[in-house]
C-alpha positions as MATLAB code, in Angstrom:
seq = 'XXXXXXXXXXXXXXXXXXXXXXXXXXXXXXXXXXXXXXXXXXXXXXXXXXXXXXXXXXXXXXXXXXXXXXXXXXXXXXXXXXXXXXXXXXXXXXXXXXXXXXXXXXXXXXXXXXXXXXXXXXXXXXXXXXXXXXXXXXXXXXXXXXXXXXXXXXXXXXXXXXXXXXXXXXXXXXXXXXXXXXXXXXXXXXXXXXXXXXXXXXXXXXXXXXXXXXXXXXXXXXXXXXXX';
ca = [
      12.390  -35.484   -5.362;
      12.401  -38.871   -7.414;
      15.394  -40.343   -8.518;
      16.337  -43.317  -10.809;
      18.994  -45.631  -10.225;
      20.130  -47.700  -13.231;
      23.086  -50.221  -12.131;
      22.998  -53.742  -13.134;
      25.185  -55.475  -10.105;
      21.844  -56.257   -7.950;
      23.501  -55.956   -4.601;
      25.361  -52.290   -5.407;
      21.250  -51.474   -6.729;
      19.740  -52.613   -3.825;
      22.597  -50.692   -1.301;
      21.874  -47.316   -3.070;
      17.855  -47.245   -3.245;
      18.182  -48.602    0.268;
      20.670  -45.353    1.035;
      18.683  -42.900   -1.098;
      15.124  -43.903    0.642;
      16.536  -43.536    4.142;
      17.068  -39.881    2.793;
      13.682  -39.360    1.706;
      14.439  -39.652   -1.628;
      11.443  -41.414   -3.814;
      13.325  -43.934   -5.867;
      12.941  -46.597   -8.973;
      15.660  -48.506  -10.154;
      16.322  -50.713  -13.276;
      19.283  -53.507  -14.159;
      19.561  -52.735  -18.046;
      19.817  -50.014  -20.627;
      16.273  -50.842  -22.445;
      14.276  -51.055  -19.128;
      15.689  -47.552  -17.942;
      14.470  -45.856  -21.069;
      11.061  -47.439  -20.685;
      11.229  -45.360  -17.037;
      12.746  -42.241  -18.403;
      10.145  -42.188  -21.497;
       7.170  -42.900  -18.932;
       8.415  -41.000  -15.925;
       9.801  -37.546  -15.162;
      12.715  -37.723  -12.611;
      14.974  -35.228  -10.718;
      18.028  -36.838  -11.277;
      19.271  -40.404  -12.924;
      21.848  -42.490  -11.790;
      23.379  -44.488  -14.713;
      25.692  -47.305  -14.785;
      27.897  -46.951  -17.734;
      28.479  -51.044  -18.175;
      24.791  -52.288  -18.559;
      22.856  -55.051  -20.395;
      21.070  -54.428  -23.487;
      22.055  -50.773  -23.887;
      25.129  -49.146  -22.452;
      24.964  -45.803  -20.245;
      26.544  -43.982  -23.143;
      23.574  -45.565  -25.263;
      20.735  -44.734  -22.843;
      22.035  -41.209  -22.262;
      22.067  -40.399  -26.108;
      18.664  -41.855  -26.455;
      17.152  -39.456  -23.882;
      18.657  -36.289  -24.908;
      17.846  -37.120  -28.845;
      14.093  -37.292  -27.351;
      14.780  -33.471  -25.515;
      14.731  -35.276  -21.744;
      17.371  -32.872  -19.551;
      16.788  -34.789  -16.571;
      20.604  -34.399  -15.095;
      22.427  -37.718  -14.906;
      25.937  -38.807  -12.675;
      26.803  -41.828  -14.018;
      27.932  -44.399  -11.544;
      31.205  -46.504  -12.935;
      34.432  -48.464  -12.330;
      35.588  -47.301  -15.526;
      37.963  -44.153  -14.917;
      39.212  -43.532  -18.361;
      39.868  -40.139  -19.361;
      38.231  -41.150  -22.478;
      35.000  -42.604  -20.775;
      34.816  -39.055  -18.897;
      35.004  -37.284  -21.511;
      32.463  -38.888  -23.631;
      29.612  -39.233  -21.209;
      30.294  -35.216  -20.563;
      30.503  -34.672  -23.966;
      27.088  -36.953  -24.437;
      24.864  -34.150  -21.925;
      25.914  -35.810  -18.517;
      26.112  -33.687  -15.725;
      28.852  -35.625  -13.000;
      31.181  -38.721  -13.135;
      31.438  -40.454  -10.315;
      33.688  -43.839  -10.126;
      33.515  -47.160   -7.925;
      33.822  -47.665   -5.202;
      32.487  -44.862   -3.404;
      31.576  -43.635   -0.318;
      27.841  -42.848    0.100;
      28.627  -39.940    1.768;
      30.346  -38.681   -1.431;
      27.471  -39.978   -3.463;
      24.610  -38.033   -1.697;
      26.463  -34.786   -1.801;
      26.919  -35.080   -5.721;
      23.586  -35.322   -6.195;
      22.304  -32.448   -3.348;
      25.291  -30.498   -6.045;
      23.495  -31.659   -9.164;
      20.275  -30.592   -8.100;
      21.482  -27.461   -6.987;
      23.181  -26.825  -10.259;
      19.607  -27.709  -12.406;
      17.354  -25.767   -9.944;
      15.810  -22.569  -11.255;
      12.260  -21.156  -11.609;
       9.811  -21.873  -14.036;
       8.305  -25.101  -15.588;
      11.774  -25.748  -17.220;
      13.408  -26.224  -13.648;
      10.953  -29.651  -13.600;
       9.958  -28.444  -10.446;
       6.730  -26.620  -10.930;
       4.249  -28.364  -12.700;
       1.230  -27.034  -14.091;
      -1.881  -28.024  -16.111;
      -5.240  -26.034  -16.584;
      -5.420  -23.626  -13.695;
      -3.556  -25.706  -10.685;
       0.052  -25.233   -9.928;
       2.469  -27.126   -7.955;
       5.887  -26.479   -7.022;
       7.563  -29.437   -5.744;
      10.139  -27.365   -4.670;
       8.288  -25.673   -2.183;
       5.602  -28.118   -1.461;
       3.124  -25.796   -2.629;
      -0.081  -26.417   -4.540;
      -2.574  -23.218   -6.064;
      -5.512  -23.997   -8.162;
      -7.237  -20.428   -9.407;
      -4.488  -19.113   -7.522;
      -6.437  -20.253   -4.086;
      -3.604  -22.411   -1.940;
      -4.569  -25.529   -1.015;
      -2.830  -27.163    2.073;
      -2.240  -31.109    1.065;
      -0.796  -33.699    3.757;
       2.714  -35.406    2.767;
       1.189  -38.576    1.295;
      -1.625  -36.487   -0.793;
       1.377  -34.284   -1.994;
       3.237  -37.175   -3.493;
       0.201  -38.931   -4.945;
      -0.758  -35.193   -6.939;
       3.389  -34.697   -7.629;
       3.193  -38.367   -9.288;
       0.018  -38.035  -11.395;
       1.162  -34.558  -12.420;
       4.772  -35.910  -13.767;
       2.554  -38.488  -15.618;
      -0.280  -36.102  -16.942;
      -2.116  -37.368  -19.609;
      -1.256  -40.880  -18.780;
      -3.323  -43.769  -16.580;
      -1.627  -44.736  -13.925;
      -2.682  -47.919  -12.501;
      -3.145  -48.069   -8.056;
      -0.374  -50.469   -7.785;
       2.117  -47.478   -9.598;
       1.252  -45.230   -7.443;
       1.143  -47.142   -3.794;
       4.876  -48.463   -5.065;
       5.694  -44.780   -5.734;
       4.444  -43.031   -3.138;
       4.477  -45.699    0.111;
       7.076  -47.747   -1.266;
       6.011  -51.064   -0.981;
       4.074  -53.790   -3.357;
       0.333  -52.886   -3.666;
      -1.777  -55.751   -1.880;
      -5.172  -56.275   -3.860;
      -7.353  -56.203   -1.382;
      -6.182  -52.928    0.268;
      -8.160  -49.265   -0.631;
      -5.237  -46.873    1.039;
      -5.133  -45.547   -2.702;
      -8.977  -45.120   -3.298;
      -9.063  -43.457   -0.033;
      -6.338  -40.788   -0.584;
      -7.517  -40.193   -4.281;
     -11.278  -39.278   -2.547;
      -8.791  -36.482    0.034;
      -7.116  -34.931   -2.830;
     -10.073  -34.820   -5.147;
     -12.463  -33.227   -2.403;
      -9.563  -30.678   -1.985;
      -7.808  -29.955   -5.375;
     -11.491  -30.792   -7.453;
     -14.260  -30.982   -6.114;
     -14.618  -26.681   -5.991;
     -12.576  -26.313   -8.753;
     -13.620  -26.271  -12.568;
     -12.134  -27.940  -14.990;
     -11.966  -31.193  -13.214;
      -8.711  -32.901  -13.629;
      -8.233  -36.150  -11.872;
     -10.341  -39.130  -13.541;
     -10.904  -42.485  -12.599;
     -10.181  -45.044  -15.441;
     -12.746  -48.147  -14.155;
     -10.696  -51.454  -13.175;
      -7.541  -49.348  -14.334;
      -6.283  -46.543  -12.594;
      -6.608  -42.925  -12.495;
      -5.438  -40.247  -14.833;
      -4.643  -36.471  -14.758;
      -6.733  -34.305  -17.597;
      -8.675  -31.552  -18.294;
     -11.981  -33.172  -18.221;
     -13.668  -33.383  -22.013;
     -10.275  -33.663  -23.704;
];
């Protein structure tokens, strides 16, 4: 599951990545209204959490922007504004829970396990099983098919193929994908990335026809069906 947090008080950001990671959530976050569209146009997420009183573009702002573009990614917005009318807006605007500061993380985390619950469902509309040419993956069940043949992936492969899949038809460069999927700044001399790309290719490609995952020289890598 990969969540973005959008909140611009750096502190209250860095608290709730901090709380969501120790829950094994995989997590971006963003301080204004223009650089969380940016993620949300570039990225697909489980959930967003969105600060209503943001730089640049307000919650109310962002969240119109993403459903005009057809993104149903569920968003709680996070505020210390507890009008009636600010409630009702947001709702009426496509969010899916309201929740107002301060809270207790505790209350926080069980939103969103009720959110997700609430947008769960089968099928590719669910966000949850994602598919191109003839390999599957439910991220839900932390299974991957290709020709209907399962392949077993370890925890770290998983989340590299989950990542490239949300981002199909798009480079992504080895420093996006060590932050995504270990967490931490990508060091320029390391090859954990080239290494784990060779394991998932030898087991999701290598057999398999059409190939899908490409490597874009001094770049990144992309997921494609190979000659389009």
């Amino acid at each position: 599951m990969r969540i973005l947090v959008v909140e611009d008080e750096k502190k209250i950001n860095d608290v709730i990545v901090k709380t969501l990671k120790k829950e094994k959530y995989g997590v971006d976050s963003c301080f204004d209204g223009e650089e969380a569209l940016d993620y949300i146009f570039s990225v697909e997420y489980d959930i967003i959490l969105l600060d209503i009183m943001l730089p640049k573009k307000d919650g109310f702002e962002v969240l119109k922007s993403m459903r005009k573009k057809g993104i149903k990614t569920p968003v709680l917005f996070l505020t210390a504004r507890d009008q009636i009318e600010d409630r009702v807006r947001g709702l009426d605007l496509g969010a899916d829970d309201y929740l107002v500061k301060p809270f207790a993380f505790e209350e926080l985390l069980a939103r969103i396990r009720v959110v997700l619950r609430k947008n769960s469902g089968s099928g590719e509309d669910s966000g949850n099983v994602l598919k191109i040419a003839n390999l599957t993956v439910d991220c839900n069940k932390h299974e991957v098919f290709r020709d209907d043949v399962s392949i077993k992936l370890s925890a770290k492969e998983f989340s590299i193929l989950e990542y490239m899949m949300r981002n199909k038809g798009r480079v992504v460069s080895k420093e996006k994908i060590e932050e995504h999927v270990w967490d931490f700044d990508y060091e320029g001399g390391s090859n954990i990335v080239e290494v784990y790309i060779k394991f998932l290719r030898k087991k999701v490609d290598n057999d398999f026809s059409p190939k899908l995952i490409h490597t874009i020289r001094r770049v990144g890598y992309i997921l494609k069906v190979e000659n389009e």
